[in-house]
Coordinates of C-alpha atoms in Angstrom, one line a residue:
M1 CA 0.0 0.0 0.0
I2 CA 2.9 2.3 0.6
L3 CA 4.4 1.6 -2.8
L4 CA 1.7 3.3 -4.8
P5 CA 2.0 6.7 -3.2
L6 CA 5.8 6.5 -3.6
I7 CA 5.3 5.8 -7.3
F8 CA 3.0 8.8 -7.7
A9 CA 5.4 11.0 -5.8
A10 CA 8.3 9.9 -8.0
M11 CA 6.2 10.6 -11.1
S12 CA 5.2 14.0 -9.9
A13 CA 8.8 14.9 -9.1
L14 CA 9.9 13.8 -12.6
A15 CA 7.2 15.8 -14.2
A16 CA 8.1 18.9 -12.2
T17 CA 11.8 18.5 -13.2
E18 CA 10.8 18.2 -16.9
A19 CA 8.6 21.2 -16.6
L20 CA 11.4 23.3 -15.1
N21 CA 13.8 22.1 -17.8
T22 CA 11.3 23.1 -20.6
F23 CA 10.6 26.3 -18.7
E24 CA 14.3 27.3 -18.7
K25 CA 14.7 26.4 -22.5
T26 CA 11.7 28.6 -23.6
F27 CA 11.1 32.3 -23.8
P28 CA 8.3 34.5 -22.4
R29 CA 5.4 35.6 -24.7
D30 CA 2.7 36.7 -22.3
N31 CA 1.2 36.0 -18.9
T32 CA -2.1 36.5 -17.0
F33 CA -3.3 36.1 -13.5
I34 CA -6.5 34.2 -12.6
Y35 CA -8.3 34.7 -9.3
H36 CA -11.0 32.4 -7.8
N37 CA -12.0 31.3 -4.3
G38 CA -9.1 33.2 -2.7
K39 CA -6.5 31.5 -5.0
R40 CA -4.3 33.1 -7.6
L41 CA -2.9 31.3 -10.5
E42 CA -0.4 32.7 -13.0
L43 CA -0.8 31.4 -16.5
M44 CA 2.4 31.8 -18.6
L45 CA 2.7 31.5 -22.4
R46 CA 6.2 30.8 -23.7
G47 CA 7.8 30.0 -27.1
Y48 CA 10.7 28.3 -28.7
S49 CA 12.5 31.3 -30.1
K50 CA 13.9 34.3 -28.3
Y51 CA 12.9 36.8 -31.0
T52 CA 9.7 36.9 -33.0
E53 CA 8.3 38.6 -36.0
P54 CA 5.8 41.5 -35.4
N55 CA 2.8 39.3 -36.6
E56 CA 3.9 36.5 -34.2
R57 CA 4.0 38.7 -31.1
G58 CA 2.2 37.1 -28.2
F59 CA 2.0 33.6 -29.8
G60 CA 3.7 30.6 -28.1
E61 CA 3.6 26.8 -28.0
Y62 CA 4.0 26.2 -24.3
F63 CA 1.7 27.0 -21.4
F64 CA 2.8 26.9 -17.8
Y65 CA 0.8 27.6 -14.7
R66 CA 2.2 28.6 -11.3
L67 CA 0.7 28.2 -7.9
K68 CA 3.0 29.1 -5.0
D69 CA 5.8 30.1 -7.4
R70 CA 6.3 26.6 -8.8
P71 CA 5.9 26.3 -12.6
K72 CA 4.1 23.3 -13.8
L73 CA 3.2 22.2 -17.4
F74 CA -0.3 22.0 -18.8
T75 CA -1.2 19.1 -21.0
L76 CA -1.5 21.7 -23.8
N77 CA 2.2 21.4 -24.3
E78 CA 1.6 18.1 -26.1
L79 CA 0.4 20.3 -29.0
R80 CA 3.8 21.8 -29.9
S81 CA 3.0 22.1 -33.6
D82 CA 0.4 24.8 -32.9
S83 CA 0.9 28.3 -31.3
F84 CA -1.6 30.2 -29.2
K85 CA -2.1 33.6 -27.6
F86 CA -4.5 34.9 -25.0
F87 CA -7.9 36.2 -26.0
P88 CA -7.5 39.9 -25.3
G89 CA -9.8 41.3 -22.5
T90 CA -10.2 41.6 -18.8
G91 CA -12.8 40.6 -16.2
S92 CA -13.3 39.6 -12.6
L93 CA -11.5 36.4 -13.0
C94 CA -8.5 37.1 -15.4
T95 CA -6.3 40.1 -15.9
K96 CA -5.3 39.9 -19.5
T97 CA -7.4 37.2 -21.1
L98 CA -11.1 36.5 -21.1
C99 CA -12.2 34.0 -18.5
Y100 CA -15.8 32.9 -17.7
Q101 CA -17.2 30.6 -15.0
I102 CA -19.4 28.1 -16.7
D103 CA -20.7 26.3 -13.6
Q104 CA -19.4 25.5 -10.0
N105 CA -16.8 23.1 -11.3
N106 CA -15.6 24.7 -14.6
I107 CA -13.8 27.9 -15.5
A108 CA -13.1 28.5 -19.2
V109 CA -9.9 30.4 -20.1
L110 CA -10.3 31.7 -23.6
L111 CA -7.3 31.4 -25.9
L112 CA -6.7 31.9 -29.7
K113 CA -4.9 29.5 -31.9
E114 CA -2.9 30.7 -34.9
N115 CA -4.8 30.2 -38.1
R116 CA -3.1 32.3 -40.9
P117 CA -4.1 33.7 -43.3
F118 CA -7.5 33.8 -41.4
K119 CA -8.4 35.1 -38.0
E120 CA -7.5 33.0 -35.0
K121 CA -9.7 30.1 -33.8
L122 CA -11.2 29.8 -30.3
T123 CA -9.5 27.4 -27.9
I124 CA -10.5 26.8 -24.3
Q125 CA -8.5 25.7 -21.3
F126 CA -10.8 24.5 -18.6
L127 CA -9.9 24.9 -14.9
D128 CA -11.7 23.4 -11.9
S129 CA -12.8 25.3 -8.8
T130 CA -9.3 25.0 -7.3
L131 CA -7.8 26.5 -10.5
A132 CA -6.2 23.1 -11.4
P133 CA -6.2 22.5 -15.2
K134 CA -8.8 20.1 -16.7
S135 CA -9.5 19.5 -20.4
F136 CA -8.3 21.5 -23.3
L137 CA -10.7 22.1 -26.2
E138 CA -9.8 23.3 -29.7
T139 CA -12.7 24.5 -31.9
D140 CA -13.1 25.5 -35.6
Y141 CA -14.7 28.8 -34.6
V142 CA -12.7 31.8 -36.0
T143 CA -13.5 34.7 -33.7
D144 CA -12.5 38.1 -32.6
K145 CA -15.1 39.0 -29.9
A146 CA -16.6 37.3 -26.8
V147 CA -19.1 38.4 -24.2
R148 CA -20.4 37.1 -20.9
R149 CA -23.7 35.3 -20.7
V150 CA -25.6 34.2 -17.6
D151 CA -24.8 30.6 -18.3
G152 CA -21.4 31.0 -20.0
F153 CA -20.3 33.2 -22.8
A154 CA -20.9 33.9 -26.5
I155 CA -18.5 34.5 -29.4
R156 CA -18.9 36.2 -32.8
T157 CA -17.8 33.9 -35.5
W158 CA -18.1 33.4 -39.3
T159 CA -17.0 31.1 -42.1
E160 CA -13.7 32.3 -43.8
S161 CA -13.2 32.0 -47.5
L162 CA -10.4 32.8 -49.9
D163 CA -12.5 33.0 -53.0
K164 CA -15.1 35.6 -52.1
D165 CA -17.4 36.4 -55.0
M166 CA -17.7 39.8 -56.6
G167 CA -19.1 41.3 -59.9
Q168 CA -21.8 43.4 -61.4
V169 CA -25.5 43.0 -61.2
K170 CA -28.4 45.1 -62.6
I171 CA -31.0 45.9 -59.9
E172 CA -34.1 47.8 -60.9
N173 CA -32.3 48.8 -64.2
E174 CA -29.3 50.2 -62.4
D175 CA -25.8 48.8 -62.4
Y176 CA -24.4 47.7 -59.0
I177 CA -21.0 46.4 -57.9
Y178 CA -21.5 43.5 -55.4
Q179 CA -19.1 41.7 -53.1
E180 CA -19.5 38.7 -50.8
R181 CA -19.2 39.5 -47.2
E182 CA -18.9 37.5 -44.0
F183 CA -22.1 36.5 -42.3
P184 CA -21.4 37.1 -38.6
K185 CA -23.2 34.8 -36.3
W186 CA -23.1 34.5 -32.5
V187 CA -22.5 31.2 -30.9
G188 CA -23.0 30.5 -27.1
Y189 CA -21.1 28.1 -24.9
S190 CA -22.6 26.8 -21.6
S191 CA -22.5 23.5 -19.7
R192 CA -24.7 22.2 -22.6
G193 CA -22.0 22.9 -25.1
F194 CA -22.0 25.2 -28.2
E195 CA -25.2 26.4 -29.8
V196 CA -26.0 29.1 -32.4
L197 CA -27.9 32.1 -31.0
P198 CA -30.4 33.4 -33.6
Q199 CA -31.6 36.4 -31.5
D200 CA -28.1 37.6 -30.7
T201 CA -27.1 37.1 -34.3
F202 CA -29.9 39.5 -35.4
V203 CA -29.4 42.1 -32.7
N204 CA -25.7 42.3 -33.6
F205 CA -26.1 41.9 -37.4
P206 CA -24.3 44.8 -39.2
W207 CA -27.1 45.0 -41.8
K208 CA -30.2 44.4 -39.6
R209 CA -31.7 47.7 -40.7
F210 CA -32.5 45.9 -44.0
F211 CA -35.0 43.7 -42.2
Q212 CA -38.4 44.6 -40.7
D213 CA -37.7 42.6 -37.5
E214 CA -36.1 39.5 -36.1
A215 CA -38.7 37.2 -37.7
D216 CA -38.0 38.7 -41.1
F217 CA -34.3 38.3 -40.7
L218 CA -34.6 34.6 -39.6
T219 CA -36.8 33.9 -42.6
A220 CA -34.4 35.6 -45.1
A221 CA -31.4 33.8 -43.5
G222 CA -33.1 30.4 -43.7
W223 CA -33.0 29.8 -39.9
N224 CA -33.7 26.0 -39.3
A225 CA -34.9 25.8 -35.6
T226 CA -34.6 22.0 -35.6
D227 CA -31.0 21.9 -36.7
K228 CA -30.2 25.3 -35.1
K229 CA -28.4 26.7 -38.1
F230 CA -28.6 29.3 -40.8
T231 CA -29.1 27.8 -44.2
K232 CA -28.8 31.0 -46.2
S233 CA -25.6 32.5 -44.8
L234 CA -24.0 33.6 -48.1
L235 CA -24.2 37.4 -47.8
L236 CA -23.8 39.7 -50.8
V237 CA -23.7 43.5 -50.6
A238 CA -24.2 45.6 -53.7
V239 CA -23.5 49.3 -54.0
N240 CA -24.4 52.0 -56.6
H241 CA -23.0 55.3 -55.6
K242 CA -24.7 57.2 -58.5
V243 CA -28.1 56.5 -57.1
Q244 CA -26.8 56.4 -53.5
K245 CA -28.2 53.0 -52.8
R246 CA -26.9 49.8 -51.0
C247 CA -28.6 46.4 -51.3
I248 CA -28.0 43.1 -49.6
Y249 CA -29.0 39.5 -50.5
L250 CA -28.9 36.3 -48.5
T251 CA -28.7 33.0 -50.3
D252 CA -27.4 29.4 -49.9
V253 CA -25.3 29.0 -53.0
K254 CA -23.2 31.0 -55.4
Q255 CA -24.7 31.7 -58.7
K256 CA -25.0 34.2 -61.6
Y257 CA -27.1 37.0 -60.2
T258 CA -29.6 38.7 -62.6
G259 CA -31.1 41.3 -60.2
S260 CA -34.4 39.5 -60.1
E261 CA -33.4 38.0 -56.7
A262 CA -34.8 39.3 -53.5
W263 CA -32.4 42.1 -53.0
R264 CA -33.2 44.5 -50.1
C265 CA -32.2 48.1 -50.9
Q266 CA -31.8 51.3 -48.9
T267 CA -30.5 54.7 -49.7
I268 CA -26.9 55.2 -48.4
K269 CA -27.9 58.6 -47.0
A270 CA -30.4 57.0 -44.8
E271 CA -27.8 55.1 -42.9

């Protein structure tokens, strides 16, 4: 019975030694402090190289955490091929990255994974109520904004594309130049997991003035309440500066546009 605790103690000592060795061979990128239940944890992000390019600033492959001034490795360090940075922001839990309490046993520390040439992808390091690291979750959600919700948090996300459509279309006998734009949707995270938030998406939609109300928007965007997704999230924005009008159109597939589609137009001066 005594042998098992000794084995665990030896393994812990070995892990601590390896952590310190790795810590000494890496270089600082950024750090943040996390406060909860009277405890303070320092989360440190470190990288391989001493110097970085300007667009790599803040990114690193290794995460360490320190309680009582003793650095210790997160399991995140198994993912050395990827680099991460903190999700900029402050709150009651974290000083330099966004953190949200999901429930009594889970705190979500928000990180961003490098995703060039697109925006970074959301990554989450979960901590328990004692600030000990738990699971690490990588997602496919590109994002640049997160907000607190009663049961967790929500992020703004969209589908990135390198081949955005653009061209000319004649609407009401006038020539317009159109471009494909991102369709920004809001996705919430709680103890139930991720889910698309249709109301939040409408409230924060940059072109919501083109719709009568939320119901009109959801119909135009093809909201499927069963599958909880937007089926018409290909957004086109057309402009004619001569007649001072801007039009938008939501569809589910790229096509040759004739102007007979259900374009919604408003005068630019009215904006």
